[in-house]
């Protein structure tokens, strides 16, 4: 069967500043943490060893062109642009981002720019990070500076990439700095991130810039083990905590009442100011980026909660390992392509069918060298993964979902936070020793699909 996509469909990929650029003036939480606990990073590889985009941006953009990208998302590094977070703008950073943006536009690749992709300037973390409302203001200033510097040529802005991840990693589950385990502080970080998002949207609207502004959320559809009311309730609470805590404010301009009531009953609500509600209502977006990697399967808890243990989302559900699920064993994530369709249908039916696109989807695989044939990685598994997801996305579009494009994670194999280079996601293989780039089979497949605006699949 032929799967054809609408005209002007966005074909591309996503990356981020910290994971690709390398060499940087401003310190981030990642640099700080790595210097102190290199053992927390796979093979002790830290954020200075990335795919050298700062040096190779021009040839890398040529490669994007070869992959027939018509759009590409990356982020601006707040710490590179304003090394102490709040002070002077670094002119070298302005030059660098100007060159990248201009070159992308010149090559016919529309730049999609994220303002914050997990990379908190250390100077901002030292004053409390997202727990401090001064950091919210500093971020709003940074956002406004970016709009002024680049807003004439960047028409698609994203305030945050997966804002729940620094909440989970930094304040609940110990996989980002500052390694706190405290739900109330996590809720404060999440809440202040929403305020920061809304302030940036407000500034963007006030400046009457030419383009649109949105956010990128990692949506994990929450599937109950069964239709038993106890399982359904567990899935509903997981959905409130992990999806709707950001989805509702940015699309509806308010939090779900039952989420607020639940957290209130456990005394976990962050401190709110009366004017916050108006601000959040002004943070409604033009465009939603959806990162989809895996579903969340849950069941009601099998055991009673230990009241001495820290309050956690898992007080309300157990994770459920569905028999027969298909796994990506390298990342430990379930592969479930229909999830992409379920997300789109949910947005269509419950959120007014917003303009959206898949901003990340992908498969990290370890030791891909074993698949080299005639000098090229034959990653047929990635082609199968993409085409399967695209066929479900196609079904969503054919049923009226407002999905405008598909970006893969990622372009060139890059540095993946604590996993460093363990799992490779790229269309292009990176040789860590020589920095040589070689297009994988999936890159060729994607280039053909983008060129034809369609692909064939049985
Ligand atoms: C997303 C992020 O969570 O998934 C990326 O936006 C990240 O920054 C990607 O690299 C893949 O996840 P991981 O943890 O395997 O790198």
Short mmCIF file of C-alpha atoms in Angstrom, two decimals, residues 63-301:
data_model
loop_
_atom_site.label_atom_id
_atom_site.label_comp_id
_atom_site.label_asym_id
_atom_site.label_seq_id
_atom_site.Cartn_x
_atom_site.Cartn_y
_atom_site.Cartn_z
CA UNK A 63 23.90 16.30 5.15
CA UNK A 64 20.43 17.42 6.25
CA UNK A 65 19.90 18.55 2.70
CA UNK A 66 21.06 15.16 1.42
CA UNK A 67 18.44 13.56 3.67
CA UNK A 68 15.83 15.79 1.96
CA UNK A 69 14.83 17.53 5.17
CA UNK A 70 12.50 20.48 4.65
CA UNK A 71 12.64 21.31 8.37
CA UNK A 72 14.95 20.69 11.32
CA UNK A 73 14.62 21.33 15.04
CA UNK A 74 17.48 22.16 17.32
CA UNK A 75 17.80 24.31 20.41
CA UNK A 76 19.60 27.43 21.46
CA UNK A 77 21.82 26.97 24.49
CA UNK A 78 20.83 29.54 27.10
CA UNK A 79 24.26 29.07 28.76
CA UNK A 80 26.08 29.71 25.48
CA UNK A 81 24.03 32.80 24.64
CA UNK A 82 24.04 34.28 28.15
CA UNK A 83 26.75 32.44 30.11
CA UNK A 84 25.59 33.57 33.55
CA UNK A 85 21.91 33.24 32.61
CA UNK A 86 20.93 36.82 33.24
CA UNK A 87 23.74 39.17 32.14
CA UNK A 88 25.54 40.05 28.91
CA UNK A 89 24.81 38.35 25.62
CA UNK A 90 27.81 36.48 24.17
CA UNK A 91 28.45 37.89 20.66
CA UNK A 92 30.14 34.66 19.47
CA UNK A 93 26.96 32.76 20.28
CA UNK A 94 24.88 35.28 18.35
CA UNK A 95 27.18 34.83 15.34
CA UNK A 96 27.01 31.06 15.61
CA UNK A 97 23.22 30.85 15.80
CA UNK A 98 22.83 33.47 13.05
CA UNK A 99 25.03 31.42 10.76
CA UNK A 100 23.17 28.20 11.50
CA UNK A 101 19.74 29.79 11.02
CA UNK A 102 20.75 31.58 7.83
CA UNK A 103 22.34 28.50 6.34
CA UNK A 104 19.28 26.36 7.11
CA UNK A 105 17.00 28.92 5.47
CA UNK A 106 19.30 29.23 2.49
CA UNK A 107 19.20 25.47 1.99
CA UNK A 108 15.40 25.45 2.12
CA UNK A 109 15.31 23.78 5.55
CA UNK A 110 12.91 25.55 7.89
CA UNK A 111 14.49 26.04 11.32
CA UNK A 112 12.38 25.00 14.32
CA UNK A 113 14.00 26.38 17.45
CA UNK A 114 13.63 25.20 21.05
CA UNK A 115 14.62 27.54 23.86
CA UNK A 116 15.28 25.02 26.60
CA UNK A 117 16.26 21.38 26.14
CA UNK A 118 17.29 20.19 29.65
CA UNK A 119 20.33 22.51 29.73
CA UNK A 120 20.02 24.78 32.76
CA UNK A 121 22.84 27.34 33.10
CA UNK A 122 24.69 26.45 36.31
CA UNK A 123 24.49 30.05 37.50
CA UNK A 124 20.70 29.74 37.42
CA UNK A 125 20.74 26.38 39.22
CA UNK A 126 22.89 27.92 41.93
CA UNK A 127 20.05 30.26 42.82
CA UNK A 128 17.54 27.40 42.92
CA UNK A 129 16.84 26.60 39.29
CA UNK A 130 13.14 26.29 38.47
CA UNK A 131 12.27 26.38 42.16
CA UNK A 132 13.07 30.10 42.14
CA UNK A 133 10.71 32.52 40.42
CA UNK A 134 13.69 34.77 39.60
CA UNK A 135 14.81 32.03 37.22
CA UNK A 136 11.38 32.17 35.58
CA UNK A 137 11.96 35.89 34.94
CA UNK A 138 15.51 35.29 33.73
CA UNK A 139 14.20 32.68 31.28
CA UNK A 140 11.52 35.09 30.02
CA UNK A 141 14.24 37.69 29.39
CA UNK A 142 16.37 35.10 27.57
CA UNK A 143 13.36 34.09 25.43
CA UNK A 144 12.65 37.70 24.51
CA UNK A 145 16.31 38.24 23.57
CA UNK A 146 16.10 35.21 21.26
CA UNK A 147 12.92 36.49 19.62
CA UNK A 148 14.55 39.85 19.02
CA UNK A 149 17.79 38.42 17.69
CA UNK A 150 16.41 35.63 15.51
CA UNK A 151 12.63 36.08 15.29
CA UNK A 152 12.76 37.63 11.83
CA UNK A 153 14.12 34.33 10.40
CA UNK A 154 12.81 31.71 12.84
CA UNK A 155 9.08 31.24 12.43
CA UNK A 156 8.53 28.17 14.64
CA UNK A 157 9.51 28.51 18.30
CA UNK A 158 9.23 26.02 21.15
CA UNK A 159 9.54 27.24 24.72
CA UNK A 160 10.56 23.86 26.16
CA UNK A 161 11.44 20.35 25.09
CA UNK A 162 9.82 17.71 27.31
CA UNK A 163 9.54 19.95 30.37
CA UNK A 164 8.45 17.03 32.54
CA UNK A 165 11.78 15.26 32.09
CA UNK A 166 13.86 17.65 34.25
CA UNK A 167 11.05 17.36 36.83
CA UNK A 168 11.22 13.57 36.83
CA UNK A 169 14.98 13.36 36.45
CA UNK A 170 16.00 16.15 38.82
CA UNK A 171 13.34 15.97 41.53
CA UNK A 172 11.76 12.49 41.57
CA UNK A 173 13.78 9.67 40.04
CA UNK A 174 17.44 10.70 40.32
CA UNK A 175 18.58 10.79 36.69
CA UNK A 176 19.29 14.54 36.31
CA UNK A 177 21.05 17.02 38.55
CA UNK A 178 20.24 18.14 41.31
CA UNK A 179 19.19 14.55 42.19
CA UNK A 180 16.48 15.56 44.64
CA UNK A 181 13.66 13.18 45.60
CA UNK A 182 10.79 15.36 46.77
CA UNK A 183 7.40 15.49 45.10
CA UNK A 184 6.42 18.93 46.37
CA UNK A 185 9.63 20.42 45.02
CA UNK A 186 9.05 18.53 41.77
CA UNK A 187 5.55 20.02 41.56
CA UNK A 188 7.02 23.49 42.14
CA UNK A 189 9.56 22.97 39.35
CA UNK A 190 6.80 21.78 37.00
CA UNK A 191 4.55 24.70 37.92
CA UNK A 192 7.28 27.30 37.48
CA UNK A 193 8.18 25.77 34.13
CA UNK A 194 4.58 26.32 33.01
CA UNK A 195 4.81 29.93 34.23
CA UNK A 196 8.09 30.40 32.35
CA UNK A 197 6.49 28.95 29.23
CA UNK A 198 3.51 31.30 29.58
CA UNK A 199 5.76 34.33 30.06
CA UNK A 200 7.65 33.50 26.88
CA UNK A 201 4.38 33.09 24.97
CA UNK A 202 3.18 36.42 26.37
CA UNK A 203 6.41 38.13 25.24
CA UNK A 204 6.13 36.55 21.81
CA UNK A 205 2.57 37.78 21.36
CA UNK A 206 3.45 41.25 22.65
CA UNK A 207 6.31 41.53 20.15
CA UNK A 208 4.05 40.71 17.16
CA UNK A 209 6.71 38.50 15.64
CA UNK A 210 6.01 36.91 12.29
CA UNK A 211 5.79 33.22 13.26
CA UNK A 212 4.23 30.88 15.79
CA UNK A 213 5.08 29.57 19.21
CA UNK A 214 4.50 26.23 20.86
CA UNK A 215 5.99 23.65 23.15
CA UNK A 216 7.27 20.09 22.72
CA UNK A 217 5.76 17.52 25.10
CA UNK A 218 6.61 13.85 25.48
CA UNK A 219 3.19 12.25 25.55
CA UNK A 220 2.94 8.73 26.91
CA UNK A 221 -0.57 7.35 26.40
CA UNK A 222 -1.62 5.70 29.62
CA UNK A 223 -3.14 2.26 29.07
CA UNK A 224 -4.84 0.38 31.94
CA UNK A 225 -4.11 -3.34 32.30
CA UNK A 226 -7.85 -4.03 32.10
CA UNK A 227 -11.21 -2.28 32.24
CA UNK A 228 -11.50 -3.07 35.93
CA UNK A 229 -12.36 0.30 37.54
CA UNK A 230 -9.31 0.06 39.81
CA UNK A 231 -6.97 -0.27 36.79
CA UNK A 232 -8.80 2.48 34.91
CA UNK A 233 -8.42 4.82 37.87
CA UNK A 234 -4.71 4.02 38.08
CA UNK A 235 -4.28 4.85 34.37
CA UNK A 236 -6.27 8.06 34.78
CA UNK A 237 -4.02 9.28 37.59
CA UNK A 238 -0.87 8.40 35.64
CA UNK A 239 -2.29 10.35 32.70
CA UNK A 240 -3.01 13.36 34.93
CA UNK A 241 0.48 13.35 36.40
CA UNK A 242 2.58 12.64 33.32
CA UNK A 243 0.62 14.04 30.38
CA UNK A 244 -2.10 16.41 31.48
CA UNK A 245 0.08 18.30 33.99
CA UNK A 246 1.54 20.08 30.94
CA UNK A 247 -0.92 19.33 28.16
CA UNK A 248 -3.91 21.01 29.81
CA UNK A 249 -2.19 24.29 30.75
CA UNK A 250 -0.68 24.77 27.29
CA UNK A 251 -3.77 23.79 25.29
CA UNK A 252 -6.63 24.73 27.61
CA UNK A 253 -4.95 27.43 29.67
CA UNK A 254 -5.67 25.69 32.98
CA UNK A 255 -4.84 22.64 35.07
CA UNK A 256 -7.20 19.64 35.31
CA UNK A 257 -9.35 20.19 38.43
CA UNK A 258 -8.93 16.57 39.55
CA UNK A 259 -5.13 16.81 39.42
CA UNK A 260 -5.22 19.92 41.60
CA UNK A 261 -7.67 18.28 44.02
CA UNK A 262 -5.55 15.12 44.26
CA UNK A 263 -2.32 16.98 45.02
CA UNK A 264 -4.10 19.25 47.45
CA UNK A 265 -5.41 16.29 49.40
CA UNK A 266 -1.80 15.10 49.87
CA UNK A 267 -0.49 18.60 50.60
CA UNK A 268 1.77 18.53 47.54
CA UNK A 269 0.62 21.67 45.72
CA UNK A 270 3.22 24.34 44.92
CA UNK A 271 2.79 27.88 46.21
CA UNK A 272 0.58 29.82 43.80
CA UNK A 273 0.03 33.54 43.40
CA UNK A 274 -3.40 34.93 42.52
CA UNK A 275 -2.15 36.39 39.21
CA UNK A 276 -0.68 33.05 38.04
CA UNK A 277 -4.01 31.87 36.65
CA UNK A 278 -4.20 34.75 34.17
CA UNK A 279 -0.64 34.17 33.07
CA UNK A 280 -1.22 30.45 32.50
CA UNK A 281 -4.35 31.25 30.47
CA UNK A 282 -2.17 33.44 28.22
CA UNK A 283 0.26 30.60 27.61
CA UNK A 284 -1.96 28.81 25.08
CA UNK A 285 0.08 27.67 22.11
CA UNK A 286 -0.15 27.80 18.31
CA UNK A 287 1.61 24.51 17.64
CA UNK A 288 2.22 21.36 19.68
CA UNK A 289 5.29 19.21 19.17
CA UNK A 290 4.70 15.61 20.25
CA UNK A 291 7.61 13.38 21.22
CA UNK A 292 6.47 9.79 21.20
CA UNK A 293 8.70 6.89 22.15
CA UNK A 294 6.70 4.53 24.32
CA UNK A 295 3.33 3.96 25.96
CA UNK A 296 2.77 3.76 29.71
CA UNK A 297 0.96 0.64 30.89
CA UNK A 298 -0.32 0.62 34.43
CA UNK A 299 -2.45 -1.37 36.84
CA UNK A 300 -3.76 -0.67 40.32
CA UNK A 301 -1.18 -1.22 43.04
#
